[in-house]
Amino acid sequence: MPTPAAAQQTWRCPTCGHPTPGPVYCDHCGATLVRPEQAPVPGPRKKRGCLWLGIWAAALVIATVGGFAYGFITNWGEIAVPTAEQQVVIDSYGAPAAFVVADGPSGPGEDDVRMEEWLYPETGAIVYFIDGRQVAEEEMTFTEPIAGTSSAPWRFGRAMRASDVEDLLGESGIGLAEVDTVFDGYEAYAYEGSRLLIGYLDGRVYTVQTY
């Protein structure tokens, strides 16, 4: 159910102080978000390259920490279509305008878990799923437009390789260097036409994020 208190608070970037819809990263400079009462004095704005690195740092935190927070572990499997619980959300809100997906191990040597965050800027709804099951929903005030994508989160899964993604999107990715991660064999790419950032772990899809 929506959380009334969340609807009354706007996230702010701790680095530049810029209001942002959240809740994963600042769409203005790429830093991890804090609540308004925690925000420090604004600092200098980072370049766009830092934005992508900040986004991926936040996405990896979701994959590493979130699985333990919710306590759900899944077996390996591909999600090619919405689950029944996701379809209920689609029937109510439509396909998400923006999303974050982390589909793989929750840490080095850990089991796999698929976490999804669907954002609906027009209604302010944010819906969370673990392995296709809805585990939470809240409302957030989006202070700026969010550029979405025509792709759907359920079209990306850990069975896919870079060539599968390129066939799906009809474009090649731009490699992002120096992405800080605890995983060996992790590579990240920006797909500018589709407005997607996709990370591959050992050659297979691991994280997907709109930007």
mmCIF file with all atom_site columns, C-alpha atoms in Angstrom:
data_model
loop_
_atom_site.group_PDB
_atom_site.id
_atom_site.type_symbol
_atom_site.label_atom_id
_atom_site.label_alt_id
_atom_site.label_comp_id
_atom_site.label_asym_id
_atom_site.label_entity_id
_atom_site.label_seq_id
_atom_site.pdbx_PDB_ins_code
_atom_site.Cartn_x
_atom_site.Cartn_y
_atom_site.Cartn_z
_atom_site.occupancy
_atom_site.B_iso_or_equiv
_atom_site.pdbx_formal_charge
_atom_site.auth_seq_id
_atom_site.auth_comp_id
_atom_site.auth_asym_id
_atom_site.auth_atom_id
_atom_site.pdbx_PDB_model_num
ATOM 1   C CA . MET A 1 1   ? 0.000  0.000   0.000   1.00 0.00 ? 1   MET A CA 1
ATOM 2   C CA . PRO A 1 2   ? 1.251  3.560   -0.608  1.00 0.00 ? 2   PRO A CA 1
ATOM 3   C CA . THR A 1 3   ? 3.063  5.204   2.256   1.00 0.00 ? 3   THR A CA 1
ATOM 4   C CA . PRO A 1 4   ? 1.512  8.674   2.960   1.00 0.00 ? 4   PRO A CA 1
ATOM 5   C CA . ALA A 1 5   ? 4.646  9.938   4.704   1.00 0.00 ? 5   ALA A CA 1
ATOM 6   C CA . ALA A 1 6   ? 6.774  9.182   1.650   1.00 0.00 ? 6   ALA A CA 1
ATOM 7   C CA . ALA A 1 7   ? 4.522  11.323  -0.539  1.00 0.00 ? 7   ALA A CA 1
ATOM 8   C CA . GLN A 1 8   ? 5.273  14.363  1.648   1.00 0.00 ? 8   GLN A CA 1
ATOM 9   C CA . GLN A 1 9   ? 9.051  14.125  1.324   1.00 0.00 ? 9   GLN A CA 1
ATOM 10  C CA . THR A 1 10  ? 11.233 14.988  -1.622  1.00 0.00 ? 10  THR A CA 1
ATOM 11  C CA . TRP A 1 11  ? 14.593 13.289  -1.998  1.00 0.00 ? 11  TRP A CA 1
ATOM 12  C CA . ARG A 1 12  ? 17.647 15.499  -2.331  1.00 0.00 ? 12  ARG A CA 1
ATOM 13  C CA . CYS A 1 13  ? 21.065 14.739  -3.696  1.00 0.00 ? 13  CYS A CA 1
ATOM 14  C CA . PRO A 1 14  ? 23.679 14.846  -0.886  1.00 0.00 ? 14  PRO A CA 1
ATOM 15  C CA . THR A 1 15  ? 26.337 16.116  -3.312  1.00 0.00 ? 15  THR A CA 1
ATOM 16  C CA . CYS A 1 16  ? 24.647 18.948  -5.215  1.00 0.00 ? 16  CYS A CA 1
ATOM 17  C CA . GLY A 1 17  ? 21.515 19.498  -3.081  1.00 0.00 ? 17  GLY A CA 1
ATOM 18  C CA . HIS A 1 18  ? 19.320 19.145  -6.165  1.00 0.00 ? 18  HIS A CA 1
ATOM 19  C CA . PRO A 1 19  ? 15.717 17.907  -5.626  1.00 0.00 ? 19  PRO A CA 1
ATOM 20  C CA . THR A 1 20  ? 15.269 14.568  -7.376  1.00 0.00 ? 20  THR A CA 1
ATOM 21  C CA . PRO A 1 21  ? 12.518 11.930  -7.716  1.00 0.00 ? 21  PRO A CA 1
ATOM 22  C CA . GLY A 1 22  ? 14.696 9.120   -6.382  1.00 0.00 ? 22  GLY A CA 1
ATOM 23  C CA . PRO A 1 23  ? 14.819 6.820   -4.709  1.00 0.00 ? 23  PRO A CA 1
ATOM 24  C CA . VAL A 1 24  ? 17.849 5.098   -6.240  1.00 0.00 ? 24  VAL A CA 1
ATOM 25  C CA . TYR A 1 25  ? 20.124 7.885   -7.419  1.00 0.00 ? 25  TYR A CA 1
ATOM 26  C CA . CYS A 1 26  ? 20.188 11.596  -8.160  1.00 0.00 ? 26  CYS A CA 1
ATOM 27  C CA . ASP A 1 27  ? 19.246 12.146  -11.798 1.00 0.00 ? 27  ASP A CA 1
ATOM 28  C CA . HIS A 1 28  ? 21.120 15.459  -11.590 1.00 0.00 ? 28  HIS A CA 1
ATOM 29  C CA . CYS A 1 29  ? 24.622 14.349  -10.554 1.00 0.00 ? 29  CYS A CA 1
ATOM 30  C CA . GLY A 1 30  ? 24.424 10.591  -9.934  1.00 0.00 ? 30  GLY A CA 1
ATOM 31  C CA . ALA A 1 31  ? 24.988 10.501  -6.168  1.00 0.00 ? 31  ALA A CA 1
ATOM 32  C CA . THR A 1 32  ? 23.166 8.149   -3.780  1.00 0.00 ? 32  THR A CA 1
ATOM 33  C CA . LEU A 1 33  ? 20.167 9.854   -2.213  1.00 0.00 ? 33  LEU A CA 1
ATOM 34  C CA . VAL A 1 34  ? 19.310 10.910  1.335   1.00 0.00 ? 34  VAL A CA 1
ATOM 35  C CA . ARG A 1 35  ? 16.151 12.337  2.836   1.00 0.00 ? 35  ARG A CA 1
ATOM 36  C CA . PRO A 1 36  ? 15.863 16.180  3.002   1.00 0.00 ? 36  PRO A CA 1
ATOM 37  C CA . GLU A 1 37  ? 16.766 16.372  6.672   1.00 0.00 ? 37  GLU A CA 1
ATOM 38  C CA . GLN A 1 38  ? 20.010 14.488  5.970   1.00 0.00 ? 38  GLN A CA 1
ATOM 39  C CA . ALA A 1 39  ? 21.147 16.526  2.969   1.00 0.00 ? 39  ALA A CA 1
ATOM 40  C CA . PRO A 1 40  ? 24.440 18.425  3.434   1.00 0.00 ? 40  PRO A CA 1
ATOM 41  C CA . VAL A 1 41  ? 25.344 21.814  2.016   1.00 0.00 ? 41  VAL A CA 1
ATOM 42  C CA . PRO A 1 42  ? 25.347 21.641  -1.818  1.00 0.00 ? 42  PRO A CA 1
ATOM 43  C CA . GLY A 1 43  ? 28.727 21.079  -3.450  1.00 0.00 ? 43  GLY A CA 1
ATOM 44  C CA . PRO A 1 44  ? 30.008 21.405  -7.033  1.00 0.00 ? 44  PRO A CA 1
ATOM 45  C CA . ARG A 1 45  ? 28.121 19.613  -9.812  1.00 0.00 ? 45  ARG A CA 1
ATOM 46  C CA . LYS A 1 46  ? 29.709 16.502  -11.284 1.00 0.00 ? 46  LYS A CA 1
ATOM 47  C CA . LYS A 1 47  ? 30.132 15.789  -14.963 1.00 0.00 ? 47  LYS A CA 1
ATOM 48  C CA . ARG A 1 48  ? 27.836 13.393  -16.857 1.00 0.00 ? 48  ARG A CA 1
ATOM 49  C CA . GLY A 1 49  ? 30.441 10.622  -16.759 1.00 0.00 ? 49  GLY A CA 1
ATOM 50  C CA . CYS A 1 50  ? 30.188 10.657  -12.969 1.00 0.00 ? 50  CYS A CA 1
ATOM 51  C CA . LEU A 1 51  ? 26.416 10.373  -13.302 1.00 0.00 ? 51  LEU A CA 1
ATOM 52  C CA . TRP A 1 52  ? 26.686 6.962   -14.940 1.00 0.00 ? 52  TRP A CA 1
ATOM 53  C CA . LEU A 1 53  ? 29.202 5.756   -12.344 1.00 0.00 ? 53  LEU A CA 1
ATOM 54  C CA . GLY A 1 54  ? 26.955 6.965   -9.523  1.00 0.00 ? 54  GLY A CA 1
ATOM 55  C CA . ILE A 1 55  ? 23.958 5.198   -11.035 1.00 0.00 ? 55  ILE A CA 1
ATOM 56  C CA . TRP A 1 56  ? 25.805 1.921   -11.244 1.00 0.00 ? 56  TRP A CA 1
ATOM 57  C CA . ALA A 1 57  ? 27.206 2.222   -7.751  1.00 0.00 ? 57  ALA A CA 1
ATOM 58  C CA . ALA A 1 58  ? 23.634 2.601   -6.481  1.00 0.00 ? 58  ALA A CA 1
ATOM 59  C CA . ALA A 1 59  ? 22.383 -0.288  -8.610  1.00 0.00 ? 59  ALA A CA 1
ATOM 60  C CA . LEU A 1 60  ? 25.069 -2.567  -7.214  1.00 0.00 ? 60  LEU A CA 1
ATOM 61  C CA . VAL A 1 61  ? 24.139 -1.557  -3.669  1.00 0.00 ? 61  VAL A CA 1
ATOM 62  C CA . ILE A 1 62  ? 20.570 -2.642  -4.453  1.00 0.00 ? 62  ILE A CA 1
ATOM 63  C CA . ALA A 1 63  ? 21.775 -6.011  -5.657  1.00 0.00 ? 63  ALA A CA 1
ATOM 64  C CA . THR A 1 64  ? 24.138 -6.579  -2.761  1.00 0.00 ? 64  THR A CA 1
ATOM 65  C CA . VAL A 1 65  ? 22.211 -5.184  0.203   1.00 0.00 ? 65  VAL A CA 1
ATOM 66  C CA . GLY A 1 66  ? 18.601 -5.433  -0.877  1.00 0.00 ? 66  GLY A CA 1
ATOM 67  C CA . GLY A 1 67  ? 18.491 -9.194  -1.084  1.00 0.00 ? 67  GLY A CA 1
ATOM 68  C CA . PHE A 1 68  ? 19.398 -9.515  2.567   1.00 0.00 ? 68  PHE A CA 1
ATOM 69  C CA . ALA A 1 69  ? 17.019 -6.735  3.589   1.00 0.00 ? 69  ALA A CA 1
ATOM 70  C CA . TYR A 1 70  ? 14.013 -8.514  2.119   1.00 0.00 ? 70  TYR A CA 1
ATOM 71  C CA . GLY A 1 71  ? 15.288 -12.029 2.831   1.00 0.00 ? 71  GLY A CA 1
ATOM 72  C CA . PHE A 1 72  ? 14.108 -13.673 -0.394  1.00 0.00 ? 72  PHE A CA 1
ATOM 73  C CA . ILE A 1 73  ? 16.304 -16.145 -2.279  1.00 0.00 ? 73  ILE A CA 1
ATOM 74  C CA . THR A 1 74  ? 15.377 -17.642 -5.661  1.00 0.00 ? 74  THR A CA 1
ATOM 75  C CA . ASN A 1 75  ? 16.445 -20.504 -7.883  1.00 0.00 ? 75  ASN A CA 1
ATOM 76  C CA . TRP A 1 76  ? 17.911 -19.794 -11.320 1.00 0.00 ? 76  TRP A CA 1
ATOM 77  C CA . GLY A 1 77  ? 15.324 -19.030 -13.969 1.00 0.00 ? 77  GLY A CA 1
ATOM 78  C CA . GLU A 1 78  ? 14.472 -16.651 -16.785 1.00 0.00 ? 78  GLU A CA 1
ATOM 79  C CA . ILE A 1 79  ? 11.641 -14.111 -16.443 1.00 0.00 ? 79  ILE A CA 1
ATOM 80  C CA . ALA A 1 80  ? 10.434 -13.423 -19.991 1.00 0.00 ? 80  ALA A CA 1
ATOM 81  C CA . VAL A 1 81  ? 6.903  -12.177 -19.240 1.00 0.00 ? 81  VAL A CA 1
ATOM 82  C CA . PRO A 1 82  ? 5.299  -10.340 -16.305 1.00 0.00 ? 82  PRO A CA 1
ATOM 83  C CA . THR A 1 83  ? 4.375  -12.499 -13.350 1.00 0.00 ? 83  THR A CA 1
ATOM 84  C CA . ALA A 1 84  ? 0.757  -12.631 -12.163 1.00 0.00 ? 84  ALA A CA 1
ATOM 85  C CA . GLU A 1 85  ? 1.454  -10.064 -9.418  1.00 0.00 ? 85  GLU A CA 1
ATOM 86  C CA . GLN A 1 86  ? 3.254  -7.782  -11.853 1.00 0.00 ? 86  GLN A CA 1
ATOM 87  C CA . GLN A 1 87  ? 0.350  -8.034  -14.272 1.00 0.00 ? 87  GLN A CA 1
ATOM 88  C CA . VAL A 1 88  ? -1.977 -6.742  -11.544 1.00 0.00 ? 88  VAL A CA 1
ATOM 89  C CA . VAL A 1 89  ? 0.240  -3.658  -11.226 1.00 0.00 ? 89  VAL A CA 1
ATOM 90  C CA . ILE A 1 90  ? 0.336  -3.236  -15.021 1.00 0.00 ? 90  ILE A CA 1
ATOM 91  C CA . ASP A 1 91  ? -3.463 -3.424  -15.148 1.00 0.00 ? 91  ASP A CA 1
ATOM 92  C CA . SER A 1 92  ? -3.632 -0.631  -12.548 1.00 0.00 ? 92  SER A CA 1
ATOM 93  C CA . TYR A 1 93  ? -0.757 1.649   -13.615 1.00 0.00 ? 93  TYR A CA 1
ATOM 94  C CA . GLY A 1 94  ? 0.417  0.430   -17.030 1.00 0.00 ? 94  GLY A CA 1
ATOM 95  C CA . ALA A 1 95  ? 3.982  -0.564  -17.903 1.00 0.00 ? 95  ALA A CA 1
ATOM 96  C CA . PRO A 1 96  ? 6.561  1.316   -15.795 1.00 0.00 ? 96  PRO A CA 1
ATOM 97  C CA . ALA A 1 97  ? 8.019  4.489   -17.309 1.00 0.00 ? 97  ALA A CA 1
ATOM 98  C CA . ALA A 1 98  ? 11.339 3.841   -15.583 1.00 0.00 ? 98  ALA A CA 1
ATOM 99  C CA . PHE A 1 99  ? 12.802 0.915   -13.666 1.00 0.00 ? 99  PHE A CA 1
ATOM 100 C CA . VAL A 1 100 ? 15.800 -0.679  -11.977 1.00 0.00 ? 100 VAL A CA 1
ATOM 101 C CA . VAL A 1 101 ? 16.521 -4.410  -12.184 1.00 0.00 ? 101 VAL A CA 1
ATOM 102 C CA . ALA A 1 102 ? 19.231 -6.414  -10.405 1.00 0.00 ? 102 ALA A CA 1
ATOM 103 C CA . ASP A 1 103 ? 19.092 -10.057 -11.492 1.00 0.00 ? 103 ASP A CA 1
ATOM 104 C CA . GLY A 1 104 ? 21.848 -12.276 -10.171 1.00 0.00 ? 104 GLY A CA 1
ATOM 105 C CA . PRO A 1 105 ? 23.932 -13.029 -7.070  1.00 0.00 ? 105 PRO A CA 1
ATOM 106 C CA . SER A 1 106 ? 23.314 -10.797 -4.064  1.00 0.00 ? 106 SER A CA 1
ATOM 107 C CA . GLY A 1 107 ? 27.066 -10.835 -3.402  1.00 0.00 ? 107 GLY A CA 1
ATOM 108 C CA . PRO A 1 108 ? 30.202 -12.810 -4.328  1.00 0.00 ? 108 PRO A CA 1
ATOM 109 C CA . GLY A 1 109 ? 29.457 -16.492 -3.767  1.00 0.00 ? 109 GLY A CA 1
ATOM 110 C CA . GLU A 1 110 ? 25.821 -15.779 -2.807  1.00 0.00 ? 110 GLU A CA 1
ATOM 111 C CA . ASP A 1 111 ? 22.607 -17.133 -4.307  1.00 0.00 ? 111 ASP A CA 1
ATOM 112 C CA . ASP A 1 112 ? 20.725 -15.375 -7.091  1.00 0.00 ? 112 ASP A CA 1
ATOM 113 C CA . VAL A 1 113 ? 17.850 -12.986 -6.521  1.00 0.00 ? 113 VAL A CA 1
ATOM 114 C CA . ARG A 1 114 ? 15.894 -10.787 -8.939  1.00 0.00 ? 114 ARG A CA 1
ATOM 115 C CA . MET A 1 115 ? 14.964 -7.361  -7.561  1.00 0.00 ? 115 MET A CA 1
ATOM 116 C CA . GLU A 1 116 ? 12.861 -4.854  -9.486  1.00 0.00 ? 116 GLU A CA 1
ATOM 117 C CA . GLU A 1 117 ? 11.812 -1.285  -8.788  1.00 0.00 ? 117 GLU A CA 1
ATOM 118 C CA . TRP A 1 118 ? 9.120  0.154   -11.073 1.00 0.00 ? 118 TRP A CA 1
ATOM 119 C CA . LEU A 1 119 ? 8.632  3.931   -11.155 1.00 0.00 ? 119 LEU A CA 1
ATOM 120 C CA . TYR A 1 120 ? 5.474  5.769   -12.225 1.00 0.00 ? 120 TYR A CA 1
ATOM 121 C CA . PRO A 1 121 ? 6.298  9.519   -12.216 1.00 0.00 ? 121 PRO A CA 1
ATOM 122 C CA . GLU A 1 122 ? 2.805  10.590  -13.307 1.00 0.00 ? 122 GLU A CA 1
ATOM 123 C CA . THR A 1 123 ? 1.123  8.992   -10.296 1.00 0.00 ? 123 THR A CA 1
ATOM 124 C CA . GLY A 1 124 ? 4.081  9.074   -7.894  1.00 0.00 ? 124 GLY A CA 1
ATOM 125 C CA . ALA A 1 125 ? 3.903  5.310   -7.328  1.00 0.00 ? 125 ALA A CA 1
ATOM 126 C CA . ILE A 1 126 ? 6.985  3.144   -6.833  1.00 0.00 ? 126 ILE A CA 1
ATOM 127 C CA . VAL A 1 127 ? 6.445  -0.621  -6.730  1.00 0.00 ? 127 VAL A CA 1
ATOM 128 C CA . TYR A 1 128 ? 9.026  -3.175  -5.577  1.00 0.00 ? 128 TYR A CA 1
ATOM 129 C CA . PHE A 1 129 ? 9.267  -6.848  -6.569  1.00 0.00 ? 129 PHE A CA 1
ATOM 130 C CA . ILE A 1 130 ? 11.423 -9.744  -5.425  1.00 0.00 ? 130 ILE A CA 1
ATOM 131 C CA . ASP A 1 131 ? 11.488 -12.633 -7.901  1.00 0.00 ? 131 ASP A CA 1
ATOM 132 C CA . GLY A 1 132 ? 8.298  -11.317 -9.480  1.00 0.00 ? 132 GLY A CA 1
ATOM 133 C CA . ARG A 1 133 ? 6.414  -10.992 -6.175  1.00 0.00 ? 133 ARG A CA 1
ATOM 134 C CA . GLN A 1 134 ? 5.297  -7.560  -5.032  1.00 0.00 ? 134 GLN A CA 1
ATOM 135 C CA . VAL A 1 135 ? 6.857  -6.829  -1.648  1.00 0.00 ? 135 VAL A CA 1
ATOM 136 C CA . ALA A 1 136 ? 6.231  -3.102  -1.214  1.00 0.00 ? 136 ALA A CA 1
ATOM 137 C CA . GLU A 1 137 ? 4.658  0.024   -2.696  1.00 0.00 ? 137 GLU A CA 1
ATOM 138 C CA . GLU A 1 138 ? 5.089  3.662   -1.796  1.00 0.00 ? 138 GLU A CA 1
ATOM 139 C CA . GLU A 1 139 ? 4.373  7.138   -3.130  1.00 0.00 ? 139 GLU A CA 1
ATOM 140 C CA . MET A 1 140 ? 7.058  9.677   -3.909  1.00 0.00 ? 140 MET A CA 1
ATOM 141 C CA . THR A 1 141 ? 6.954  13.281  -5.125  1.00 0.00 ? 141 THR A CA 1
ATOM 142 C CA . PHE A 1 142 ? 8.787  13.480  -8.450  1.00 0.00 ? 142 PHE A CA 1
ATOM 143 C CA . THR A 1 143 ? 10.041 17.059  -8.782  1.00 0.00 ? 143 THR A CA 1
ATOM 144 C CA . GLU A 1 144 ? 11.525 16.661  -12.284 1.00 0.00 ? 144 GLU A CA 1
ATOM 145 C CA . PRO A 1 145 ? 10.623 14.631  -15.400 1.00 0.00 ? 145 PRO A CA 1
ATOM 146 C CA . ILE A 1 146 ? 12.127 11.173  -15.716 1.00 0.00 ? 146 ILE A CA 1
ATOM 147 C CA . ALA A 1 147 ? 13.176 10.035  -19.168 1.00 0.00 ? 147 ALA A CA 1
ATOM 148 C CA . GLY A 1 148 ? 11.784 6.542   -19.616 1.00 0.00 ? 148 GLY A CA 1
ATOM 149 C CA . THR A 1 149 ? 12.233 3.816   -22.197 1.00 0.00 ? 149 THR A CA 1
ATOM 150 C CA . SER A 1 150 ? 10.022 1.783   -24.490 1.00 0.00 ? 150 SER A CA 1
ATOM 151 C CA . SER A 1 151 ? 11.632 -1.424  -23.181 1.00 0.00 ? 151 SER A CA 1
ATOM 152 C CA . ALA A 1 152 ? 10.001 -3.445  -20.402 1.00 0.00 ? 152 ALA A CA 1
ATOM 153 C CA . PRO A 1 153 ? 11.902 -4.771  -17.357 1.00 0.00 ? 153 PRO A CA 1
ATOM 154 C CA . TRP A 1 154 ? 10.665 -8.332  -17.768 1.00 0.00 ? 154 TRP A CA 1
ATOM 155 C CA . ARG A 1 155 ? 12.359 -8.538  -21.191 1.00 0.00 ? 155 ARG A CA 1
ATOM 156 C CA . PHE A 1 156 ? 15.778 -8.635  -19.519 1.00 0.00 ? 156 PHE A CA 1
ATOM 157 C CA . GLY A 1 157 ? 17.024 -11.639 -17.575 1.00 0.00 ? 157 GLY A CA 1
ATOM 158 C CA . ARG A 1 158 ? 20.235 -13.330 -16.536 1.00 0.00 ? 158 ARG A CA 1
ATOM 159 C CA . ALA A 1 159 ? 20.049 -15.811 -19.436 1.00 0.00 ? 159 ALA A CA 1
ATOM 160 C CA . MET A 1 160 ? 20.752 -12.985 -21.917 1.00 0.00 ? 160 MET A CA 1
ATOM 161 C CA . ARG A 1 161 ? 24.156 -12.121 -23.337 1.00 0.00 ? 161 ARG A CA 1
ATOM 162 C CA . ALA A 1 162 ? 25.248 -8.811  -24.852 1.00 0.00 ? 162 ALA A CA 1
ATOM 163 C CA . SER A 1 163 ? 24.432 -10.083 -28.345 1.00 0.00 ? 163 SER A CA 1
ATOM 164 C CA . ASP A 1 164 ? 20.871 -10.912 -27.218 1.00 0.00 ? 164 ASP A CA 1
ATOM 165 C CA . VAL A 1 165 ? 20.456 -7.409  -25.790 1.00 0.00 ? 165 VAL A CA 1
ATOM 166 C CA . GLU A 1 166 ? 21.790 -5.809  -28.980 1.00 0.00 ? 166 GLU A CA 1
ATOM 167 C CA . ASP A 1 167 ? 19.333 -7.862  -31.064 1.00 0.00 ? 167 ASP A CA 1
ATOM 168 C CA . LEU A 1 168 ? 16.496 -6.830  -28.735 1.00 0.00 ? 168 LEU A CA 1
ATOM 169 C CA . LEU A 1 169 ? 17.361 -3.120  -28.666 1.00 0.00 ? 169 LEU A CA 1
ATOM 170 C CA . GLY A 1 170 ? 18.705 -2.795  -32.191 1.00 0.00 ? 170 GLY A CA 1
ATOM 171 C CA . GLU A 1 171 ? 21.834 -0.946  -31.047 1.00 0.00 ? 171 GLU A CA 1
ATOM 172 C CA . SER A 1 172 ? 25.279 -1.539  -29.595 1.00 0.00 ? 172 SER A CA 1
ATOM 173 C CA . GLY A 1 173 ? 26.301 -0.335  -26.154 1.00 0.00 ? 173 GLY A CA 1
ATOM 174 C CA . ILE A 1 174 ? 28.988 2.147   -25.173 1.00 0.00 ? 174 ILE A CA 1
ATOM 175 C CA . GLY A 1 175 ? 31.394 0.671   -22.632 1.00 0.00 ? 175 GLY A CA 1
ATOM 176 C CA . LEU A 1 176 ? 31.640 2.419   -19.256 1.00 0.00 ? 176 LEU A CA 1
ATOM 177 C CA . ALA A 1 177 ? 35.123 2.228   -17.779 1.00 0.00 ? 177 ALA A CA 1
ATOM 178 C CA . GLU A 1 178 ? 36.196 2.219   -14.124 1.00 0.00 ? 178 GLU A CA 1
ATOM 179 C CA . VAL A 1 179 ? 32.906 1.045   -12.656 1.00 0.00 ? 179 VAL A CA 1
ATOM 180 C CA . ASP A 1 180 ? 33.575 0.165   -9.017  1.00 0.00 ? 180 ASP A CA 1
ATOM 181 C CA . THR A 1 181 ? 32.199 -3.292  -8.179  1.00 0.00 ? 181 THR A CA 1
ATOM 182 C CA . VAL A 1 182 ? 32.915 -6.207  -5.851  1.00 0.00 ? 182 VAL A CA 1
ATOM 183 C CA . PHE A 1 183 ? 32.457 -8.661  -8.713  1.00 0.00 ? 183 PHE A CA 1
ATOM 184 C CA . ASP A 1 184 ? 35.147 -9.871  -11.087 1.00 0.00 ? 184 ASP A CA 1
ATOM 185 C CA . GLY A 1 185 ? 33.975 -10.188 -14.673 1.00 0.00 ? 185 GLY A CA 1
ATOM 186 C CA . TYR A 1 186 ? 31.534 -7.247  -14.458 1.00 0.00 ? 186 TYR A CA 1
ATOM 187 C CA . GLU A 1 187 ? 31.156 -4.858  -17.415 1.00 0.00 ? 187 GLU A CA 1
ATOM 188 C CA . ALA A 1 188 ? 28.705 -1.984  -17.895 1.00 0.00 ? 188 ALA A CA 1
ATOM 189 C CA . TYR A 1 189 ? 27.357 -0.397  -21.080 1.00 0.00 ? 189 TYR A CA 1
ATOM 190 C CA . ALA A 1 190 ? 25.141 2.556   -21.939 1.00 0.00 ? 190 ALA A CA 1
ATOM 191 C CA . TYR A 1 191 ? 22.539 2.100   -24.678 1.00 0.00 ? 191 TYR A CA 1
ATOM 192 C CA . GLU A 1 192 ? 21.829 5.711   -25.538 1.00 0.00 ? 192 GLU A CA 1
ATOM 193 C CA . GLY A 1 193 ? 19.019 5.156   -28.038 1.00 0.00 ? 193 GLY A CA 1
ATOM 194 C CA . SER A 1 194 ? 17.057 3.070   -25.521 1.00 0.00 ? 194 SER A CA 1
ATOM 195 C CA . ARG A 1 195 ? 18.184 5.148   -22.516 1.00 0.00 ? 195 ARG A CA 1
ATOM 196 C CA . LEU A 1 196 ? 19.333 2.053   -20.664 1.00 0.00 ? 196 LEU A CA 1
ATOM 197 C CA . LEU A 1 197 ? 22.400 1.232   -18.576 1.00 0.00 ? 197 LEU A CA 1
ATOM 198 C CA . ILE A 1 198 ? 23.060 -2.508  -18.570 1.00 0.00 ? 198 ILE A CA 1
ATOM 199 C CA . GLY A 1 199 ? 25.699 -4.414  -16.619 1.00 0.00 ? 199 GLY A CA 1
ATOM 200 C CA . TYR A 1 200 ? 26.925 -7.891  -17.479 1.00 0.00 ? 200 TYR A CA 1
ATOM 201 C CA . LEU A 1 201 ? 28.387 -10.353 -14.982 1.00 0.00 ? 201 LEU A CA 1
ATOM 202 C CA . ASP A 1 202 ? 30.460 -13.092 -16.619 1.00 0.00 ? 202 ASP A CA 1
ATOM 203 C CA . GLY A 1 203 ? 28.947 -12.108 -19.954 1.00 0.00 ? 203 GLY A CA 1
ATOM 204 C CA . ARG A 1 204 ? 25.292 -12.265 -18.896 1.00 0.00 ? 204 ARG A CA 1
ATOM 205 C CA . VAL A 1 205 ? 22.777 -9.574  -17.937 1.00 0.00 ? 205 VAL A CA 1
ATOM 206 C CA . TYR A 1 206 ? 23.034 -8.624  -14.270 1.00 0.00 ? 206 TYR A CA 1
ATOM 207 C CA . THR A 1 207 ? 21.760 -5.042  -13.805 1.00 0.00 ? 207 THR A CA 1
ATOM 208 C CA . VAL A 1 208 ? 19.429 -2.914  -15.955 1.00 0.00 ? 208 VAL A CA 1
ATOM 209 C CA . GLN A 1 209 ? 18.508 0.708   -15.286 1.00 0.00 ? 209 GLN A CA 1
ATOM 210 C CA . THR A 1 210 ? 16.716 3.433   -17.218 1.00 0.00 ? 210 THR A CA 1
ATOM 211 C CA . TYR A 1 211 ? 18.260 6.912   -17.200 1.00 0.00 ? 211 TYR A CA 1
#
